[in-house]
Amino acid sequence: MGYEIHADKGFVHRGNLYRLKQLMKRASQGGRMTMAFLGGSITQGSVSTQDTNCYAYLVYDWFVKRFPRTAFTYVNAGVGGTTSQFGAARVEEDVLLYKPDFVCIEFSVNDENTDFFKETYEGLVRRVYGNICEPAVLLVHNIRYDTGESAEEKHREIGTYYDLPSVSMKAAIYPEVVSGAIKAYQITPDGLHPNTDGHGLLAEVITGFLDKVYIRMQEEEQPGGRLKPLTANAYEHARRYQNHNSTPVCEGFTADNRFKKYVNDMFRCGYTACDKGARIVFEVEGTEIAVQYRKSVKKPAPVAVAVLDGDEEHAVTLDANFEETWGDCLFITTLAHHIEPGRHTVEIRLEETHENDAVPFYLACVITSM
């Protein structure tokens, strides 16, 4: 690549390395291990020339080459355009089901730098770190190279509180972009997604950290403790209501029973509707309630409303027309945050359709937690 970065500056929090050192010790003896990567489009590998050029695969490959006696399984659970709010709801199915030994979490350019996403991120981190498999957890903070924006500030509060190892591209790569030593266009075509060279730099920061842990893996470290939540922590036990695990009342909505082939084949297991007045009603339980639906670049698209507990006065618009151009989006609209626990009804109803709608309304799921 020929780019000079100071990878060491990216090691923003050493964290407790007990689990990571134990993982490396086991890997040096042989056996089987599962390495999982959870995040957005950067983790998915967007803009890299091929899957094996994305940072997640390159980090996985570091383990493969460093520990040849162990058979590693690679799980890439990156889904473009999604946040830690959705990550918390899907992590059980997309990551923890595989009993991972190592989980890398990356959502800092998808989340906003707010207390809301600090809480959703904590819920996700706690669910992974507290899993019975006790995986080693590494937090990765990416950044927008065009604006310098990310949710790293809020995410690092969580990482520091739980004493988890964390690496930052804001600290390692972004200063070189600001100084002009690296031109942004050389590593990203859009100011956000790394190209193949950009993914290589990301991997260099992460594997540089892993190299340092590897050198000192025989040094004793005490296991970290289980801490009380830092936030209200209402998202640790998030779940999705889809057509295979719920029985809503459907009037004009049809279940999408097509087979889901891979983790980012996300417009599956939901419900579709085309006609004005079509409605679907869920009975759910929780203090946090959200609706996830497709915003489409194919226009026109229907417009729906979501009504919580029959409160028509505060109905929330779900406009399926997407103003971006990069592709269809799994969009989440939050209906309730920190409400009283109990059972609730969620009605989604089509309010506006067009004769020439390019796509039907696609309801991906209802998400709840408490």
XYZ file of C-alpha atoms in Angstrom:
370
model
C 0.000 0.000 0.000
C 2.786 2.416 0.825
C 0.810 4.429 3.385
C 2.458 5.452 6.646
C 0.241 5.328 9.726
C 0.980 5.177 13.430
C -0.945 2.019 14.315
C 0.085 2.247 17.973
C -1.901 5.474 18.318
C -5.000 3.487 17.461
C -4.748 1.373 20.610
C -6.989 3.737 22.567
C -7.801 1.323 25.380
C -5.695 -1.688 26.262
C -8.474 -3.185 28.315
C -8.479 -6.435 30.199
C -6.735 -8.976 27.967
C -7.518 -12.130 29.935
C -9.961 -13.568 27.406
C -7.878 -12.613 24.402
C -4.734 -14.151 25.904
C -6.636 -17.312 26.844
C -7.949 -17.530 23.293
C -4.427 -17.269 21.890
C -3.102 -19.868 24.308
C -5.835 -22.311 23.271
C -5.289 -21.525 19.585
C -1.580 -22.305 19.885
C -2.490 -25.829 21.027
C -4.804 -26.623 18.113
C -8.510 -27.397 17.890
C -11.406 -25.393 16.442
C -12.408 -21.774 16.961
C -14.990 -19.375 15.584
C -14.117 -15.756 14.820
C -17.108 -13.417 14.411
C -17.358 -9.840 13.157
C -20.500 -7.788 13.816
C -21.110 -4.350 12.373
C -22.337 -2.326 9.421
C -21.318 -2.022 5.796
C -17.597 -1.625 6.573
C -17.587 -4.960 8.369
C -19.648 -6.433 5.547
C -16.814 -5.386 3.241
C -18.528 -2.709 1.196
C -16.289 -1.205 -1.538
C -13.446 -3.692 -1.035
C -12.730 -5.423 -4.337
C -13.557 -8.853 -2.935
C -14.667 -10.428 0.325
C -11.164 -11.553 1.237
C -9.894 -7.948 1.053
C -12.167 -6.584 3.792
C -10.674 -5.844 7.212
C -12.709 -8.575 8.918
C -11.328 -11.311 6.690
C -7.811 -9.915 6.977
C -8.042 -10.058 10.787
C -9.426 -13.592 10.591
C -6.539 -14.467 8.289
C -4.088 -13.121 10.889
C -5.353 -15.787 13.304
C -5.212 -18.479 10.613
C -1.578 -17.709 9.823
C -0.504 -17.106 13.402
C -2.035 -20.324 14.731
C -1.774 -22.948 11.958
C -2.649 -25.821 14.291
C -6.177 -24.481 14.808
C -9.099 -24.729 12.353
C -10.833 -21.336 12.352
C -14.396 -20.629 11.229
C -15.116 -17.150 9.838
C -18.459 -15.477 10.599
C -19.032 -12.100 8.962
C -22.221 -10.604 10.406
C -21.858 -7.167 8.840
C -25.083 -5.637 7.486
C -24.921 -2.307 5.687
C -26.806 0.718 6.954
C -27.623 -0.759 10.383
C -26.947 0.391 13.921
C -26.199 -1.191 17.289
C -29.930 -0.968 18.024
C -30.478 -3.603 15.336
C -27.239 -5.347 16.266
C -28.579 -5.980 19.760
C -31.754 -7.493 18.289
C -30.008 -9.831 15.826
C -26.768 -10.766 17.620
C -28.208 -13.977 19.059
C -29.176 -15.360 15.646
C -26.328 -13.908 13.585
C -23.380 -14.324 15.989
C -23.958 -16.028 19.322
C -25.682 -19.014 17.728
C -22.261 -19.982 16.324
C -20.689 -20.070 19.821
C -17.905 -17.620 18.944
C -14.526 -17.547 20.618
C -13.816 -14.010 19.384
C -16.224 -11.177 18.517
C -15.251 -7.874 16.928
C -17.938 -5.163 17.247
C -18.008 -2.175 14.859
C -20.844 0.384 14.780
C -19.209 3.776 15.365
C -20.048 5.257 11.943
C -23.582 3.845 11.929
C -24.639 4.993 15.390
C -25.069 8.646 16.226
C -22.984 10.106 19.045
C -25.926 10.267 21.457
C -26.940 8.798 24.790
C -29.582 6.715 23.000
C -26.961 4.864 20.986
C -24.675 4.711 24.001
C -27.433 2.660 25.620
C -28.131 0.427 22.613
C -24.382 -0.160 22.230
C -24.060 -1.095 25.889
C -26.919 -3.569 25.522
C -25.156 -5.191 22.593
C -21.769 -5.271 24.322
C -23.242 -6.761 27.502
C -25.098 -9.436 25.554
C -21.935 -10.518 23.762
C -19.525 -10.198 26.681
C -21.943 -11.902 29.045
C -22.615 -14.840 26.732
C -22.026 -18.306 28.180
C -19.208 -18.879 25.630
C -17.256 -15.987 27.193
C -15.827 -14.759 23.880
C -12.906 -12.376 23.678
C -14.392 -9.021 22.607
C -12.617 -6.325 20.598
C -14.247 -2.941 19.932
C -13.394 -1.231 16.640
C -14.159 2.460 16.120
C -14.280 3.677 12.525
C -14.720 7.269 11.383
C -16.095 9.302 8.495
C -13.018 10.538 6.669
C -14.955 13.403 5.049
C -16.377 14.942 8.242
C -14.527 13.303 11.137
C -17.864 12.220 12.623
C -18.480 9.025 14.572
C -20.052 7.729 17.756
C -16.638 6.880 19.183
C -16.986 9.235 22.154
C -20.088 7.476 23.468
C -18.886 4.016 22.469
C -15.555 4.492 24.202
C -17.351 5.313 27.447
C -18.835 1.828 27.275
C -15.564 0.193 26.275
C -13.636 1.905 29.053
C -16.287 1.110 31.656
C -16.172 -2.614 30.803
C -12.388 -2.481 30.344
C -12.556 -3.935 26.832
C -9.713 -3.597 24.324
C -10.554 -0.908 21.763
C -8.908 0.392 18.609
C -9.655 3.695 16.891
C -9.218 4.783 13.280
C -9.800 8.354 14.402
C -6.550 8.094 16.339
C -4.553 5.949 13.904
C -5.604 6.887 10.338
C -7.652 10.082 10.391
C -4.766 12.371 11.492
C -2.851 11.306 8.358
C -5.875 12.234 6.234
C -6.239 15.619 7.951
C -2.545 16.374 7.488
C -2.674 15.412 3.826
C -0.133 12.614 4.212
C -2.885 10.316 2.984
C -5.434 11.675 0.537
C -8.925 10.597 1.491
C -9.714 9.537 -2.071
C -6.812 7.082 -1.917
C -8.475 4.993 0.796
C -12.203 5.732 0.389
C -14.331 6.603 -2.655
C -17.087 8.289 -0.670
C -15.469 9.611 2.503
C -16.856 6.729 4.539
C -16.356 3.216 3.165
C -12.741 2.067 2.909
C -11.605 0.719 -0.442
C -9.248 -2.265 -0.561
C -6.303 -0.127 0.592
C -8.454 1.409 3.326
C -9.474 -2.006 4.587
C -5.816 -2.963 4.609
C -5.040 -0.001 6.871
C -7.921 -0.924 9.191
C -6.616 -4.456 9.449
C -3.084 -3.166 10.051
C -4.253 -1.245 13.122
C -6.167 -4.223 14.511
C -3.528 -6.871 13.806
C -0.857 -4.530 15.145
C -2.725 -4.610 18.434
C -3.109 -8.387 18.241
C 0.632 -8.736 17.583
C 1.377 -6.937 20.831
C -1.021 -9.165 22.761
C 0.499 -12.262 21.145
C 4.011 -11.306 22.237
C 2.835 -11.000 25.857
C 0.175 -13.713 25.917
C 2.046 -15.767 28.529
C 1.973 -12.887 31.003
C -0.717 -13.550 33.589
C -3.891 -11.478 33.586
C -6.875 -11.677 35.902
C -10.359 -12.123 34.405
C -12.563 -9.068 34.217
C -15.591 -8.702 36.456
C -19.279 -8.432 35.571
C -20.296 -4.819 36.139
C -23.648 -3.207 36.736
C -24.953 -1.331 33.668
C -23.676 2.158 33.041
C -26.922 3.276 31.359
C -30.557 2.275 31.879
C -29.573 -0.736 29.722
C -32.984 -1.453 28.203
C -31.566 -3.097 25.047
C -29.533 -6.040 26.326
C -32.419 -8.453 25.725
C -33.764 -7.091 22.458
C -35.716 -9.406 20.153
C -37.287 -9.358 16.690
C -40.884 -10.268 15.876
C -40.851 -11.829 12.391
C -43.142 -14.203 10.537
C -41.485 -17.336 11.945
C -41.815 -16.393 15.615
C -45.025 -14.351 15.879
C -48.688 -14.525 14.863
C -49.904 -10.980 14.155
C -53.353 -10.155 12.814
C -52.906 -9.657 9.059
C -55.375 -7.833 6.812
C -53.739 -7.313 3.425
C -50.223 -8.138 4.667
C -48.601 -11.342 3.393
C -45.778 -13.266 5.073
C -42.533 -13.428 3.092
C -41.460 -17.050 3.461
C -38.520 -16.992 1.080
C -35.407 -18.716 2.381
C -32.783 -16.439 3.915
C -29.509 -17.479 2.274
C -26.977 -15.435 4.219
C -26.746 -12.948 7.069
C -27.082 -9.761 4.979
C -29.943 -11.181 2.911
C -32.073 -9.044 5.167
C -35.356 -8.538 3.292
C -36.642 -11.945 4.336
C -38.947 -13.327 7.049
C -41.056 -10.155 7.077
C -44.390 -9.072 5.623
C -45.411 -7.233 2.441
C -48.459 -5.178 1.484
C -49.484 -3.147 -1.565
C -53.005 -1.823 -0.992
C -54.108 1.245 0.909
C -55.762 0.257 4.165
C -53.808 -2.972 4.568
C -52.962 -3.459 8.231
C -51.004 -5.756 10.518
C -51.244 -5.788 14.314
C -48.706 -7.243 16.758
C -49.078 -7.845 20.472
C -45.682 -7.325 22.071
C -44.100 -6.842 25.451
C -41.372 -4.402 26.433
C -40.330 -0.900 27.376
C -38.600 -0.265 24.025
C -40.552 -0.712 20.791
C -39.406 -0.057 17.224
C -40.493 -0.877 13.680
C -38.015 -1.903 10.999
C -39.013 -1.553 7.354
C -37.505 -1.108 3.909
C -36.757 2.328 2.560
C -36.312 1.855 -1.173
C -34.454 3.780 -3.877
C -37.090 2.456 -6.293
C -39.867 5.036 -6.367
C -42.666 5.622 -5.797
C -43.130 3.428 -2.757
C -46.006 3.206 -0.257
C -46.271 5.230 2.926
C -47.524 3.619 6.118
C -48.162 4.690 9.693
C -47.377 2.922 12.958
C -49.836 3.274 15.846
C -48.875 2.235 19.365
C -51.677 1.158 21.705
C -54.339 2.766 19.524
C -52.951 6.298 19.949
C -53.868 7.643 16.508
C -53.009 11.206 17.534
C -49.352 10.227 17.768
C -49.216 7.889 14.775
C -45.700 7.716 13.294
C -45.135 7.934 9.531
C -43.177 5.129 7.852
C -42.233 6.482 4.437
C -40.752 3.739 2.260
C -39.280 6.250 -0.225
C -35.517 6.510 0.362
C -33.826 9.794 -0.517
C -30.339 8.287 -0.590
C -28.991 6.579 -3.715
C -26.696 3.833 -2.376
C -29.406 1.169 -2.158
C -32.389 -0.030 -0.183
C -32.100 0.455 3.563
C -33.273 -1.482 6.616
C -34.641 1.533 8.450
C -35.620 1.556 12.124
C -38.196 3.937 13.572
C -38.434 3.942 17.364
C -42.003 4.146 18.657
C -41.349 3.973 22.393
C -38.311 4.485 24.613
C -38.310 3.794 28.359
C -42.084 3.415 28.679
C -43.772 1.411 31.423
C -43.275 -2.341 31.079
C -46.232 -4.400 29.934
C -48.040 -5.627 26.854
C -48.658 -3.303 23.925
C -50.230 -3.375 20.482
C -48.400 -2.157 17.388
C -50.479 -1.531 14.273
C -48.873 -0.793 10.904
C -51.286 0.481 8.269
C -50.762 1.604 4.672
C -51.973 5.184 4.316
C -50.692 6.128 0.849
C -50.170 3.968 -2.227
C -49.739 4.733 -5.927
C -50.851 2.972 -9.101
C -47.252 2.764 -10.242
C -45.584 1.790 -6.949
C -42.209 0.268 -7.838
C -42.132 -1.948 -4.735
C -44.561 -3.086 -2.054
C -44.254 -1.924 1.532
C -41.852 -4.318 3.294
C -42.119 -4.718 7.063
C -38.938 -6.440 8.206
C -39.822 -6.830 11.878
C -40.985 -5.261 15.104
C -38.183 -4.936 17.668
C -38.758 -4.873 21.423
C -36.701 -4.962 24.572
C -37.007 -4.209 28.266
